[in-house]
Amino acid sequence: MSLVRIDRDGEPRASTEVIARGFKVQHKNVLELLRRHEARFDVFGQVAFQTRLNRQGSATEFAMLNEQQAALLITLMRNTPEVLDFKVLLIQEFFELRNALHRREQNLWNQMQEALAREAQSAVRASFGSHLMLQRRRELPGLKTEIERLNSQLHPRLWLDS
């Protein structure tokens, strides 16, 4: 079971339901603790409360916590051996997911730099003669398509105005 998931914005988050199961406590108690200290949690961003239908068809409230909010929540829980083991697992998963996202972004960034370098080399070669200019005309659509694809994958994580 995955403890941490990526939300639509690419942010790693953990569900209060998963945390409650991991701590072997009732979910309502986790939500009560969260609500009691909500102002403290909001220091790390507004808590993303959500509602979904459960198996019986009634609404179930839960929250998706970012890494800092989840860390604050687990510090507020009583330390039993099981709770301590789950704290370690949750922290490990956040770090592993964050590292995987960073590696993916670095790979995309490197691919973008290589594509831009090929495009620049093509432009320089084209300035040397008509044969090379024709070769550039054939290469250019593919290069532009590749640069646009990489840019669209990099864009949400690197250049969004907050």
Tab-separated table of C-alpha atoms in Angstrom:
chain	number	residue	atom	x	y	z
A	1	MET	CA	0.000	0.000	0.000
A	2	SER	CA	1.314	3.425	-0.919
A	3	LEU	CA	1.295	5.824	2.011
A	4	VAL	CA	1.987	8.951	-0.028
A	5	ARG	CA	0.470	10.021	-3.351
A	6	ILE	CA	1.090	12.816	-5.829
A	7	ASP	CA	-1.768	15.322	-6.144
A	8	ARG	CA	-2.775	17.213	-9.306
A	9	ASP	CA	-0.172	19.906	-8.620
A	10	GLY	CA	2.644	17.368	-8.317
A	11	GLU	CA	2.759	17.729	-4.525
A	12	PRO	CA	3.302	14.591	-2.415
A	13	ARG	CA	0.396	14.160	0.041
A	14	ALA	CA	-0.765	11.631	2.630
A	15	SER	CA	-4.400	10.950	3.494
A	16	THR	CA	-5.583	11.196	7.094
A	17	GLU	CA	-7.304	7.841	6.491
A	18	VAL	CA	-3.990	6.166	5.648
A	19	ILE	CA	-2.341	7.818	8.644
A	20	ALA	CA	-5.145	6.665	10.980
A	21	ARG	CA	-4.810	3.073	9.716
A	22	GLY	CA	-1.038	3.234	10.137
A	23	PHE	CA	-1.358	4.486	13.708
A	24	LYS	CA	-4.174	1.990	14.379
A	25	VAL	CA	-6.466	4.734	15.680
A	26	GLN	CA	-9.933	5.803	14.625
A	27	HIS	CA	-9.987	8.214	11.715
A	28	LYS	CA	-12.364	10.553	13.556
A	29	ASN	CA	-9.714	10.981	16.282
A	30	VAL	CA	-7.119	12.005	13.699
A	31	LEU	CA	-9.561	14.545	12.220
A	32	GLU	CA	-10.334	15.896	15.720
A	33	LEU	CA	-6.622	16.357	16.387
A	34	LEU	CA	-6.239	18.071	13.020
A	35	ARG	CA	-9.157	20.431	13.667
A	36	ARG	CA	-7.972	21.211	17.204
A	37	HIS	CA	-4.607	22.373	15.848
A	38	GLU	CA	-5.785	23.598	12.432
A	39	ALA	CA	-4.139	27.031	12.782
A	40	ARG	CA	-0.779	25.341	13.349
A	41	PHE	CA	-1.283	23.121	10.298
A	42	ASP	CA	-2.230	26.131	8.171
A	43	VAL	CA	1.277	27.543	8.728
A	44	PHE	CA	2.348	24.901	6.175
A	45	GLY	CA	-0.492	25.635	3.750
A	46	GLN	CA	-4.251	25.351	3.942
A	47	VAL	CA	-5.325	21.844	4.911
A	48	ALA	CA	-7.005	20.162	1.928
A	49	PHE	CA	-10.197	18.752	3.473
A	50	GLN	CA	-12.202	16.595	1.082
A	51	THR	CA	-15.331	14.453	1.130
A	52	ARG	CA	-16.019	11.170	-0.626
A	53	LEU	CA	-18.772	8.567	-0.487
A	54	ASN	CA	-17.980	5.507	1.630
A	55	ARG	CA	-19.211	1.944	1.038
A	56	GLN	CA	-22.535	2.684	2.717
A	57	GLY	CA	-23.085	5.678	0.439
A	58	SER	CA	-22.681	8.331	3.128
A	59	ALA	CA	-20.142	11.149	3.043
A	60	THR	CA	-16.744	10.609	4.649
A	61	GLU	CA	-14.511	13.576	5.364
A	62	PHE	CA	-10.736	13.243	5.142
A	63	ALA	CA	-7.762	15.515	4.543
A	64	MET	CA	-4.812	15.261	2.191
A	65	LEU	CA	-1.745	16.533	4.049
A	66	ASN	CA	1.448	17.820	2.499
A	67	GLU	CA	4.799	16.666	3.863
A	68	GLN	CA	5.088	19.371	6.524
A	69	GLN	CA	1.483	18.943	7.686
A	70	ALA	CA	1.912	15.165	7.923
A	71	ALA	CA	5.134	15.653	9.902
A	72	LEU	CA	3.328	17.967	12.333
A	73	LEU	CA	0.470	15.490	12.716
A	74	ILE	CA	2.767	12.591	13.509
A	75	THR	CA	4.588	14.656	16.141
A	76	LEU	CA	1.241	15.206	17.882
A	77	MET	CA	0.469	11.467	18.067
A	78	ARG	CA	1.359	9.453	21.170
A	79	ASN	CA	4.457	7.325	20.728
A	80	THR	CA	3.828	3.606	20.942
A	81	PRO	CA	6.146	1.105	19.247
A	82	GLU	CA	3.629	0.698	16.380
A	83	VAL	CA	3.235	4.464	15.994
A	84	LEU	CA	6.999	4.965	15.923
A	85	ASP	CA	7.376	2.280	13.231
A	86	PHE	CA	4.681	3.930	11.115
A	87	LYS	CA	6.251	7.372	11.585
A	88	VAL	CA	9.497	6.028	10.151
A	89	LEU	CA	7.681	4.440	7.173
A	90	LEU	CA	5.727	7.612	6.397
A	91	ILE	CA	8.803	9.841	6.561
A	92	GLN	CA	10.765	7.406	4.374
A	93	GLU	CA	8.033	7.356	1.759
A	94	PHE	CA	7.800	11.166	1.612
A	95	PHE	CA	11.575	11.399	1.100
A	96	GLU	CA	11.637	8.631	-1.523
A	97	LEU	CA	8.797	10.230	-3.474
A	98	ARG	CA	10.353	13.686	-3.308
A	99	ASN	CA	13.690	12.263	-4.532
A	100	ALA	CA	11.959	10.432	-7.397
A	101	LEU	CA	10.209	13.654	-8.463
A	102	HIS	CA	13.504	15.548	-8.315
A	103	ARG	CA	15.264	12.916	-10.452
A	104	ARG	CA	12.429	13.070	-13.015
A	105	GLU	CA	12.658	16.871	-13.205
A	106	GLN	CA	16.444	16.742	-13.552
A	107	ASN	CA	16.115	14.212	-16.383
A	108	LEU	CA	13.577	16.414	-18.192
A	109	TRP	CA	15.779	19.463	-17.660
A	110	ASN	CA	18.811	17.640	-19.105
A	111	GLN	CA	16.777	16.492	-22.118
A	112	MET	CA	15.626	20.088	-22.679
A	113	GLN	CA	19.202	21.388	-22.541
A	114	GLU	CA	20.323	18.745	-25.066
A	115	ALA	CA	17.454	19.602	-27.445
A	116	LEU	CA	18.225	23.329	-27.216
A	117	ALA	CA	21.918	22.627	-27.870
A	118	ARG	CA	21.055	20.543	-30.967
A	119	GLU	CA	18.820	23.358	-32.220
A	120	ALA	CA	21.614	25.919	-31.714
A	121	GLN	CA	24.158	23.674	-33.468
A	122	SER	CA	21.750	23.258	-36.362
A	123	ALA	CA	21.420	27.045	-36.678
A	124	VAL	CA	25.201	27.494	-36.714
A	125	ARG	CA	25.658	24.761	-39.339
A	126	ALA	CA	22.945	26.322	-41.518
A	127	SER	CA	24.870	29.583	-41.646
A	128	PHE	CA	27.742	27.801	-43.457
A	129	GLY	CA	25.939	26.950	-46.661
A	130	SER	CA	22.788	26.068	-48.546
A	131	HIS	CA	23.182	22.273	-48.188
A	132	LEU	CA	23.370	22.597	-44.399
A	133	MET	CA	20.489	25.086	-44.447
A	134	LEU	CA	18.293	22.484	-46.185
A	135	GLN	CA	19.335	19.915	-43.590
A	136	ARG	CA	18.310	22.350	-40.824
A	137	ARG	CA	14.902	22.863	-42.445
A	138	ARG	CA	14.344	19.097	-42.273
A	139	GLU	CA	15.552	18.854	-38.637
A	140	LEU	CA	13.776	21.942	-37.296
A	141	PRO	CA	10.168	20.638	-37.040
A	142	GLY	CA	11.304	17.602	-35.038
A	143	LEU	CA	13.478	19.728	-32.765
A	144	LYS	CA	10.671	22.216	-32.156
A	145	THR	CA	8.230	19.399	-31.373
A	146	GLU	CA	10.685	17.849	-28.904
A	147	ILE	CA	11.374	21.202	-27.211
A	148	GLU	CA	7.635	21.932	-26.906
A	149	ARG	CA	6.992	18.464	-25.422
A	150	LEU	CA	9.760	18.849	-22.855
A	151	ASN	CA	8.670	22.396	-22.063
A	152	SER	CA	5.092	21.250	-21.402
A	153	GLN	CA	6.357	18.566	-19.008
A	154	LEU	CA	8.700	20.970	-17.222
A	155	HIS	CA	6.330	23.936	-17.195
A	156	PRO	CA	3.968	23.011	-14.339
A	157	ARG	CA	6.834	22.321	-11.916
A	158	LEU	CA	9.378	25.012	-12.812
A	159	TRP	CA	7.780	28.101	-14.270
A	160	LEU	CA	4.381	28.442	-12.605
A	161	ASP	CA	3.815	31.822	-11.004
A	162	SER	CA	2.692	31.261	-7.435
